[in-house]
Short mmCIF file of C-alpha atoms in Angstrom, two decimals:
data_model
loop_
_atom_site.label_atom_id
_atom_site.label_comp_id
_atom_site.label_asym_id
_atom_site.label_seq_id
_atom_site.Cartn_x
_atom_site.Cartn_y
_atom_site.Cartn_z
CA MET A 1 109.38 92.76 101.16
CA LYS A 2 107.63 89.62 101.32
CA ILE A 3 105.04 89.64 104.57
CA GLY A 4 103.58 86.61 105.84
CA PHE A 5 100.60 85.81 107.61
CA PHE A 6 99.15 83.89 110.38
CA GLY A 7 95.96 82.47 111.84
CA ARG A 8 93.02 85.02 111.60
CA LEU A 9 95.46 87.41 109.37
CA ARG A 10 95.94 84.58 106.88
CA ASP A 11 92.44 84.01 106.68
CA SER A 12 91.87 87.35 105.92
CA LEU A 13 94.69 88.80 104.03
CA GLY A 14 96.29 85.50 102.16
CA ASP A 15 99.32 83.34 103.10
CA GLU A 16 101.84 86.73 102.01
CA ARG A 17 101.93 89.86 100.26
CA GLU A 18 104.56 92.00 99.28
CA ILE A 19 105.43 95.45 99.52
CA ALA A 20 108.80 97.50 99.87
CA ALA A 21 109.98 98.80 102.97
CA GLU A 22 111.00 102.62 102.65
CA VAL A 23 114.42 103.87 103.63
CA GLY A 24 114.85 103.65 107.57
CA GLU A 25 111.33 102.56 108.28
CA THR A 26 110.46 100.79 111.58
CA VAL A 27 108.31 97.96 112.56
CA ALA A 28 105.96 100.25 113.84
CA HIS A 29 105.64 102.56 110.88
CA PHE A 30 105.48 99.35 108.57
CA ARG A 31 102.32 98.38 110.61
CA ILE A 32 100.88 102.05 109.92
CA ARG A 33 101.42 101.84 106.07
CA LEU A 34 99.77 98.36 106.43
CA ALA A 35 96.45 99.02 108.52
CA ALA A 36 96.00 101.85 105.71
CA LEU A 37 96.42 99.68 102.84
CA TYR A 38 94.45 97.04 104.67
CA PRO A 39 91.64 98.22 106.30
CA GLN A 40 89.95 95.06 106.76
CA ALA A 41 92.79 93.98 109.15
CA ALA A 42 94.02 97.06 110.24
CA HIS A 43 92.87 96.36 114.27
CA ASP A 44 95.07 93.13 114.13
CA LEU A 45 98.09 94.90 112.24
CA LEU A 46 98.06 97.77 114.90
CA SER A 47 97.49 95.45 117.78
CA LEU A 48 100.92 95.00 120.04
CA ARG A 49 99.50 91.27 120.93
CA VAL A 50 100.15 90.50 117.25
CA ARG A 51 103.58 90.15 117.27
CA ALA A 52 106.00 90.48 114.14
CA CYS A 53 108.87 88.36 113.50
CA VAL A 54 112.13 88.82 111.19
CA VAL A 55 114.31 86.10 110.18
CA ASP A 56 112.53 83.86 112.96
CA ARG A 57 112.57 86.06 115.65
CA ILE A 58 110.42 88.41 117.44
CA VAL A 59 111.31 92.14 117.01
CA GLY A 60 110.55 95.25 118.79
CA GLU A 61 108.68 98.18 117.26
CA ASP A 62 111.86 100.25 116.74
CA PHE A 63 113.35 97.56 114.86
CA LEU A 64 114.75 98.69 111.25
CA LEU A 65 113.50 96.76 108.47
CA GLY A 66 116.31 97.34 105.82
CA GLY A 67 118.03 94.63 104.40
CA HIS A 68 115.28 92.34 105.78
CA GLU A 69 113.56 89.93 102.62
CA ARG A 70 110.65 89.18 104.78
CA ILE A 71 108.41 90.01 108.09
CA GLU A 72 105.91 87.64 109.70
CA PHE A 73 102.99 88.87 111.62
CA LEU A 74 101.99 86.23 114.60
CA PRO A 75 98.55 86.58 116.52
CA PRO A 76 98.21 85.55 119.68
CA LEU A 77 98.94 81.85 119.89
CA SER A 78 96.61 78.88 120.84
CA GLY A 79 97.98 75.32 121.27
CA GLY A 80 97.16 72.01 123.15
CA MET B 1 112.76 63.26 124.26
CA SER B 2 110.30 63.00 121.23
CA VAL B 3 108.58 65.76 119.79
CA ARG B 4 106.54 65.74 116.53
CA LEU B 5 104.10 67.26 114.30
CA ALA B 6 101.48 65.05 113.23
CA ASP B 7 99.34 65.89 109.67
CA GLU B 8 97.06 63.22 110.26
CA ARG B 9 94.95 61.51 112.56
CA PHE B 10 97.31 59.37 115.00
CA ALA B 11 96.53 57.01 118.12
CA ALA B 12 96.97 57.56 121.34
CA ASP B 13 97.25 54.01 122.84
CA ARG B 14 100.30 53.60 119.88
CA GLU B 15 101.80 56.16 121.23
CA LEU B 16 101.86 55.54 124.60
CA ALA B 17 102.79 52.02 124.08
CA GLU B 18 105.52 53.26 122.02
CA PHE B 19 106.56 55.44 125.13
CA THR B 20 106.43 52.86 127.77
CA ALA B 21 108.49 50.15 125.52
CA GLY B 22 111.47 52.62 125.50
CA LEU B 23 111.59 53.01 129.18
CA THR B 24 114.25 51.83 131.29
CA GLY B 25 113.22 51.03 134.82
CA GLU B 26 110.91 54.43 135.34
CA GLY B 27 108.27 53.83 137.92
CA ALA B 28 105.99 56.51 136.53
CA VAL B 29 104.59 57.20 133.31
CA VAL B 30 101.84 60.33 133.22
CA SER B 31 99.98 60.81 129.92
CA PHE B 32 97.43 63.52 128.66
CA LEU B 33 95.25 63.53 125.75
CA GLY B 34 93.33 66.85 124.36
CA ILE B 35 90.62 65.83 122.15
CA ALA B 36 88.77 67.81 119.66
CA ARG B 37 85.55 68.58 121.34
CA PRO B 38 82.33 68.15 119.34
CA ARG B 39 80.73 71.74 120.68
CA ALA B 40 82.25 74.90 120.65
CA SER B 41 82.13 76.92 124.25
CA SER B 42 79.17 78.83 122.81
CA GLY B 43 77.39 74.86 122.21
CA GLU B 44 77.74 75.40 118.54
CA LYS B 45 78.61 72.31 116.98
CA VAL B 46 82.37 72.42 115.84
CA GLU B 47 82.67 70.94 112.23
CA ARG B 48 86.43 70.75 112.68
CA LEU B 49 89.05 72.59 113.62
CA VAL B 50 92.07 74.06 111.81
CA LEU B 51 95.50 74.76 113.56
CA ASP B 52 97.61 76.87 111.53
CA HIS B 53 101.35 76.75 112.24
CA HIS B 54 104.78 78.31 111.37
CA PRO B 55 107.05 76.28 109.65
CA ARG B 56 109.94 76.56 111.81
CA LEU B 57 108.84 78.06 114.66
CA THR B 58 105.93 75.79 115.87
CA LEU B 59 108.44 72.53 115.98
CA GLY B 60 110.87 75.10 117.57
CA SER B 61 108.44 76.00 120.38
CA LEU B 62 107.48 72.53 121.19
CA ASN B 63 111.18 71.47 121.48
CA GLU B 64 111.86 74.47 123.72
CA ILE B 65 109.01 73.34 125.96
CA ALA B 66 109.88 69.77 126.35
CA ALA B 67 113.59 71.05 127.06
CA ALA B 68 112.05 73.32 129.54
CA ALA B 69 109.89 69.85 131.27
CA ARG B 70 112.97 67.94 131.28
CA GLY B 71 115.19 70.68 132.79
CA ARG B 72 113.08 71.82 135.46
CA PHE B 73 111.73 68.13 136.69
CA GLY B 74 113.03 64.90 137.26
CA ILE B 75 111.81 63.22 134.18
CA SER B 76 113.96 60.54 131.80
CA SER B 77 111.79 60.83 129.33
CA LEU B 78 109.06 62.79 127.56
CA ARG B 79 107.00 62.65 124.22
CA ILE B 80 105.35 65.30 122.64
CA VAL B 81 102.60 64.93 119.23
CA HIS B 82 101.14 67.84 117.98
CA ARG B 83 98.49 67.75 114.99
CA ARG B 84 98.47 70.96 112.73
CA GLY B 85 96.25 70.97 109.86
CA ALA B 86 92.62 70.22 109.70
CA VAL B 87 91.24 68.23 113.10
CA SER B 88 87.96 66.60 113.29
CA PRO B 89 85.90 66.24 116.25
CA GLY B 90 86.71 63.14 118.61
CA GLU B 91 90.42 62.99 117.45
CA THR B 92 93.30 63.76 119.19
CA ILE B 93 95.06 67.08 118.98
CA VAL B 94 98.10 66.77 121.20
CA PHE B 95 99.58 63.95 122.98
CA VAL B 96 102.22 64.41 125.85
CA ALA B 97 103.51 61.74 127.94
CA ALA B 98 106.52 62.01 130.68
CA ALA B 99 108.26 59.02 132.83
CA ALA B 100 110.01 59.52 136.25
CA GLU B 101 110.97 57.47 138.82
CA HIS B 102 108.40 58.72 140.89
CA ARG B 103 104.88 60.00 139.99
CA ARG B 104 105.29 63.77 141.28
CA ALA B 105 107.95 64.61 138.64
CA ALA B 106 105.80 63.05 135.72
CA PHE B 107 102.46 64.46 137.07
CA GLU B 108 104.14 68.15 137.10
CA ALA B 109 105.86 67.91 133.83
CA ALA B 110 103.00 66.81 131.99
CA ASP B 111 100.88 69.37 133.82
CA TYR B 112 103.54 72.01 132.88
CA MET B 113 104.00 71.06 129.45
CA MET B 114 100.16 71.20 128.87
CA ASP B 115 99.95 74.79 130.20
CA ARG B 116 103.14 75.93 128.03
CA LEU B 117 101.69 74.47 125.12
CA LYS B 118 98.13 76.14 125.63
CA THR B 119 99.79 79.58 125.69
CA ASP B 120 103.17 79.28 124.26
CA ALA B 121 103.23 76.78 121.49
CA MET B 122 103.30 78.52 117.86
CA PHE B 123 99.62 77.82 116.61
CA TRP B 124 96.61 79.38 115.79
CA LYS B 125 93.37 77.52 116.54
CA ARG B 126 90.05 78.25 114.42
CA GLU B 127 86.82 76.48 114.75
CA ASP B 128 84.58 75.83 112.05
CA THR B 129 81.21 75.86 112.67
CA PRO B 130 77.76 75.68 110.67
CA GLY B 131 77.48 79.50 111.66
CA GLY B 132 81.24 80.55 110.38
CA SER B 133 84.47 80.30 111.60
CA ARG B 134 86.49 81.60 114.92
CA TRP B 135 90.03 82.18 115.64
CA ILE B 136 90.57 80.76 119.27
CA GLU B 137 92.57 82.81 121.62
CA PRO B 138 94.04 81.51 124.92
CA GLY B 139 91.37 82.26 128.14
CA GLU B 140 92.44 84.03 131.18
CA GLU B 141 92.23 80.64 132.84
CA ASP B 142 95.03 79.50 130.34
CA TYR B 143 97.12 82.62 131.41
CA SER B 144 96.90 82.31 135.09
CA ALA B 145 97.80 78.16 134.67
CA ARG B 146 101.07 79.45 132.44
CA GLU B 147 101.68 81.68 135.54
CA ARG B 148 101.36 79.14 137.99
CA TRP B 149 105.12 77.73 136.99
CA ASN B 150 105.91 81.32 137.52
CA GLU B 151 108.67 82.12 135.21
CA THR B 152 108.58 85.72 133.01
CA PRO B 153 105.38 85.38 131.75
CA CYS B 154 105.33 85.41 128.13
CA ARG B 155 101.91 87.60 127.80
CA GLU B 156 102.20 90.99 126.22
CA MET C 1 83.55 54.28 135.63
CA SER C 2 85.28 51.14 135.49
CA VAL C 3 87.24 49.38 138.45
CA ARG C 4 88.96 46.19 138.89
CA LEU C 5 91.51 44.18 140.14
CA ALA C 6 93.63 42.16 137.46
CA ASP C 7 95.23 38.95 138.19
CA GLU C 8 97.15 39.20 134.92
CA ARG C 9 99.53 41.31 133.18
CA PHE C 10 97.59 43.84 131.33
CA ALA C 11 98.31 46.17 128.51
CA ALA C 12 97.96 49.75 129.30
CA ASP C 13 97.52 51.04 125.80
CA ARG C 14 94.62 48.52 125.45
CA GLU C 15 93.20 50.36 128.55
CA LEU C 16 93.80 53.79 127.38
CA ALA C 17 92.16 53.08 123.84
CA GLU C 18 89.14 51.35 125.69
CA PHE C 19 88.61 54.16 127.78
CA THR C 20 88.86 56.72 125.18
CA ALA C 21 86.45 55.06 122.88
CA GLY C 22 83.79 55.25 125.72
CA LEU C 23 83.98 58.85 125.97
CA THR C 24 81.37 61.47 124.72
CA GLY C 25 82.61 64.59 123.75
CA GLU C 26 85.18 65.29 126.60
CA GLY C 27 88.44 67.35 125.99
CA ALA C 28 91.05 65.97 128.16
CA VAL C 29 92.36 62.65 129.19
CA VAL C 30 95.37 62.04 131.84
CA SER C 31 96.15 58.57 132.33
CA PHE C 32 98.76 57.51 134.92
CA LEU C 33 100.87 54.08 135.01
CA GLY C 34 102.48 52.50 137.71
CA ILE C 35 105.19 50.30 136.70
CA ALA C 36 107.22 47.77 138.89
CA ARG C 37 110.89 48.97 139.06
CA PRO C 38 113.63 46.44 138.32
CA ARG C 39 115.48 47.89 141.54
CA ALA C 40 114.51 48.57 145.06
CA SER C 41 115.04 51.80 146.41
CA SER C 42 118.13 50.26 148.20
CA GLY C 43 119.61 49.53 144.67
CA GLU C 44 118.90 45.87 145.01
CA LYS C 45 117.57 44.20 142.25
CA VAL C 46 113.53 43.11 142.33
CA GLU C 47 112.83 39.62 141.32
CA ARG C 48 108.89 40.12 141.73
CA LEU C 49 106.65 42.44 143.43
CA VAL C 50 103.88 40.40 145.17
CA LEU C 51 100.43 42.51 145.89
CA ASP C 52 98.41 40.55 148.76
CA HIS C 53 95.13 42.02 149.07
CA HIS C 54 91.53 41.33 150.92
CA PRO C 55 88.93 39.16 149.14
CA ARG C 56 86.54 42.14 149.42
CA LEU C 57 87.87 44.87 151.20
CA THR C 58 90.55 45.54 148.20
CA LEU C 59 87.97 46.42 145.44
CA GLY C 60 85.82 48.49 148.03
CA SER C 61 88.72 50.17 148.71
CA LEU C 62 89.11 51.03 144.75
CA ASN C 63 85.54 51.52 144.23
CA GLU C 64 85.80 54.30 147.42
CA ILE C 65 88.45 56.21 145.83
CA ALA C 66 87.13 56.11 142.56
CA ALA C 67 83.50 57.69 144.00
CA ALA C 68 85.20 60.29 145.95
CA ALA C 69 87.60 61.57 142.52
CA ARG C 70 84.13 61.72 140.65
CA GLY C 71 82.20 63.27 143.48
CA ARG C 72 85.08 65.67 144.24
CA PHE C 73 86.57 66.93 140.77
CA GLY C 74 84.19 67.21 137.72
CA ILE C 75 85.28 64.29 135.76
CA SER C 76 82.58 62.40 133.58
CA SER C 77 84.52 58.92 133.29
CA LEU C 78 87.28 57.17 134.96
CA ARG C 79 88.99 54.14 135.26
CA ILE C 80 91.09 52.18 137.70
CA VAL C 81 93.13 48.88 136.95
CA HIS C 82 95.14 47.43 139.78
CA ARG C 83 96.94 44.30 139.49
CA ARG C 84 96.98 41.66 142.40
CA GLY C 85 99.65 38.59 143.07
CA ALA C 86 102.79 38.29 141.37
CA VAL C 87 104.24 41.19 139.04
CA SER C 88 107.34 41.17 137.09
CA PRO C 89 109.43 44.13 137.10
CA GLY C 90 108.48 46.31 133.71
CA GLU C 91 104.75 45.28 134.12
CA THR C 92 101.92 47.66 135.00
CA ILE C 93 100.81 47.67 138.53
CA VAL C 94 98.24 50.10 138.28
CA PHE C 95 96.56 52.20 135.35
CA VAL C 96 94.28 55.21 136.54
CA ALA C 97 92.36 57.36 133.44
CA ALA C 98 90.12 60.30 134.17
CA ALA C 99 88.26 62.23 131.22
CA ALA C 100 87.05 65.72 131.68
CA GLU C 101 85.62 68.74 130.20
CA HIS C 102 89.03 70.46 130.64
CA ARG C 103 92.25 69.52 131.86
CA ARG C 104 92.53 70.79 135.27
CA ALA C 105 89.89 68.60 136.74
CA ALA C 106 91.43 65.40 134.56
CA PHE C 107 94.62 66.22 136.00
CA GLU C 108 93.36 66.67 139.79
CA ALA C 109 91.21 63.48 139.40
CA ALA C 110 94.22 61.35 138.41
CA ASP C 111 96.55 62.94 140.87
CA TYR C 112 94.08 62.65 143.71
CA MET C 113 93.21 58.73 142.95
CA MET C 114 97.14 58.29 142.71
CA ASP C 115 97.92 59.67 145.96
CA ARG C 116 94.76 57.97 147.48
CA LEU C 117 95.82 54.33 146.19
CA LYS C 118 99.15 55.05 147.57
CA THR C 119 98.28 55.16 151.13
CA ASP C 120 94.48 54.20 151.11
CA ALA C 121 93.92 51.23 148.82
CA MET C 122 94.24 47.81 150.72
CA PHE C 123 96.81 46.10 149.10
CA TRP C 124 100.36 45.10 151.01
CA LYS C 125 103.51 45.11 148.63
CA ARG C 126 106.52 42.87 149.20
CA GLU C 127 109.44 43.28 147.24
CA ASP C 128 111.44 40.00 146.32
CA THR C 129 115.14 40.47 145.96
CA PRO C 130 118.08 37.81 145.85
CA GLY C 131 118.65 38.86 149.57
CA GLY C 132 115.09 38.19 150.77
CA SER C 133 111.36 40.03 151.03
CA ARG C 134 110.74 43.20 152.23
CA TRP C 135 107.13 44.27 153.01
CA ILE C 136 106.57 48.00 151.51
CA GLU C 137 104.79 50.62 153.34
CA PRO C 138 104.32 54.10 152.22
CA GLY C 139 107.16 56.71 152.70
CA GLU C 140 106.39 60.06 154.67
CA GLU C 141 106.15 61.63 151.32
CA ASP C 142 103.15 59.22 150.17
CA TYR C 143 101.62 60.66 153.72
CA SER C 144 101.94 64.05 152.83
CA ALA C 145 100.90 63.80 149.29
CA ARG C 146 97.66 62.31 150.53
CA GLU C 147 97.06 64.94 153.24
CA ARG C 148 97.27 67.42 150.25
CA TRP C 149 94.07 67.05 149.78
CA ASN C 150 93.18 67.55 153.13
CA GLU C 151 89.78 65.42 154.18
CA THR C 152 90.63 63.45 157.34
CA PRO C 153 93.82 61.85 157.17
CA CYS C 154 93.49 57.98 157.39
CA ARG C 155 96.63 57.79 159.04
CA GLU C 156 96.41 56.56 162.20
CA MET D 1 87.38 32.17 166.36
CA LYS D 2 89.29 32.10 162.81
CA ILE D 3 91.98 34.73 162.54
CA GLY D 4 92.61 36.13 159.12
CA PHE D 5 96.54 37.56 158.52
CA PHE D 6 97.50 39.69 155.64
CA GLY D 7 100.83 41.36 154.37
CA ARG D 8 103.60 40.54 156.26
CA LEU D 9 101.41 38.79 158.62
CA ARG D 10 100.36 36.41 156.24
CA ASP D 11 103.98 35.40 155.73
CA SER D 12 105.19 34.89 159.33
CA LEU D 13 101.88 33.25 160.59
CA GLY D 14 100.24 31.75 157.67
CA ASP D 15 96.44 32.78 156.11
CA GLU D 16 94.67 32.02 158.65
CA ARG D 17 94.50 30.36 162.67
CA GLU D 18 92.12 29.70 164.91
CA ILE D 19 91.75 30.25 168.64
CA ALA D 20 88.58 31.01 170.67
CA ALA D 21 88.07 34.18 172.10
CA GLU D 22 87.49 34.43 175.83
CA VAL D 23 84.14 35.95 177.58
CA GLY D 24 83.88 39.63 177.06
CA GLU D 25 87.00 39.82 175.31
CA THR D 26 88.30 42.94 173.54
CA VAL D 27 90.75 43.10 170.68
CA ALA D 28 93.30 45.00 172.92
CA HIS D 29 93.12 41.54 175.41
CA PHE D 30 92.98 39.24 172.18
CA ARG D 31 96.17 40.93 170.70
CA ILE D 32 97.95 40.22 174.16
CA ARG D 33 97.17 36.62 174.12
CA LEU D 34 98.06 36.65 170.05
CA ALA D 35 101.50 38.27 171.20
CA ALA D 36 102.53 35.91 173.56
CA LEU D 37 101.38 32.97 171.38
CA TYR D 38 103.31 33.89 168.40
CA PRO D 39 106.44 35.91 169.55
CA GLN D 40 108.01 36.15 166.09
CA ALA D 41 104.79 38.54 165.53
CA ALA D 42 104.33 39.94 168.76
CA HIS D 43 106.00 43.44 167.58
CA ASP D 44 103.09 43.86 164.74
CA LEU D 45 100.01 42.03 166.51
CA LEU D 46 100.76 44.89 169.15
CA SER D 47 101.03 47.67 167.13
CA LEU D 48 97.76 49.96 166.66
CA ARG D 49 99.23 50.37 162.81
CA VAL D 50 98.19 47.28 162.09
CA ARG D 51 94.09 47.28 162.22
CA ALA D 52 91.86 44.86 163.62
CA CYS D 53 88.77 44.20 161.10
CA VAL D 54 85.57 42.19 161.77
CA VAL D 55 82.55 41.65 159.13
CA ASP D 56 84.73 43.73 157.01
CA ARG D 57 84.75 46.78 159.26
CA ILE D 58 87.67 48.24 160.93
CA VAL D 59 86.84 48.07 164.83
CA GLY D 60 88.48 49.59 167.80
CA GLU D 61 90.48 48.13 170.50
CA ASP D 62 87.73 48.01 172.76
CA PHE D 63 85.36 45.68 170.64
CA LEU D 64 84.02 42.96 172.48
CA LEU D 65 84.95 39.69 170.18
CA GLY D 66 81.88 37.88 171.38
CA GLY D 67 79.91 35.94 168.64
CA HIS D 68 82.06 36.85 166.06
CA GLU D 69 83.72 34.02 163.86
CA ARG D 70 86.61 35.95 162.40
CA ILE D 71 89.10 38.77 163.11
CA GLU D 72 91.51 40.06 160.59
CA PHE D 73 94.97 41.88 161.12
CA LEU D 74 95.87 44.19 158.30
CA PRO D 75 99.14 45.97 158.53
CA PRO D 76 100.05 49.07 156.88
CA LEU D 77 98.67 49.56 153.55
CA SER D 78 100.78 49.72 150.32
CA GLY D 79 98.97 50.57 147.17
CA GLY D 80 99.38 51.90 143.54
#
């Protein structure tokens, strides 16, 4: 599964990484695995202020990743 | 209703001229320009701002804000232009305009759009200073400004 | 602080460009344009507006409103341009701009100046329609808008 | 004494008229004389929403006109 990063996560982890989701894996579980792999971004990856997005929709922590090709992590917004 | 992302510097006065040229009898136009400041809130010199964006959701968020302003206030015409990518100090980051029959609706719509843009537009803003880079988040005053319009706030 | 009366049609976009060119690091600019409407509130076609003015007190009233806005809000720069004499539909009657470090002060100052201009600027406005001429007075909503800023109201 | 008119009073009475003030005459008294002379504008001349102005200052109804060269009558304002 592709993982897309924005804002400060893009700075620390790059535009995109690729890691397969486990069978029956939720967003919450995936965050924990990612945080272990990328300790430099663990704080953000585990923060619920950093939202998870699949197929252009914000998804909850119990969302099942099976069958999806891409997840994105969106830090807090700052426009205007 | 004109909403777009700009990759390059744009002239706010030309946006205003085009916007007013398209009006059909409205009496009131309010515009807002957000300009990249040369100093960070810490006082440090800002060399540039970088606005990261999402390939689809960013424009979607601007369109949603514009539609909400249109639905909520008696405005007949509006425009949002928002930079993305690198922005130098002194350049316009965002231009917003609203036209209405009467001034109250135009003021409120512009004010509303700016409050929503600060917290709900899908951008990530970084200040690059000689001492390093810093990602910006909306301040407490931005969240409370947003909540003045008391819909369900988007803050988790 | 730039305040002036205009005898002829003026370009609001050029006013905005000049205004922003004079800024020194402010992050927020709010502008308002009041445009002569082609229809009266009765629906009648308006052929022209005529703004009568006083040779000294009119400019004095604009300067007083500008100074009050500057004293009251954290704005570093402002501009008022107001037509006098005959104005055709579609032409700008008044241009107001306020610049500040942050957007709230700029919005409030522009809003305040417009509310005060509607009731306290020394003009007398006449609508000329095919059916005759009518002198305009501020409406109840203009007086209550003015009173939002709760100083001593000027209404007798 | 010159009398200057603005707005709708200018339309009905012209830019300026000239009428001598009486000895000890107040604005209130002067309004009544003017209203009698110009019945077409009597309503406005007697209305306190039409303010009197001498030497660029709004003056009250008991203001004494003696020694002044000009009074102006200002209908309700409508700017912006």
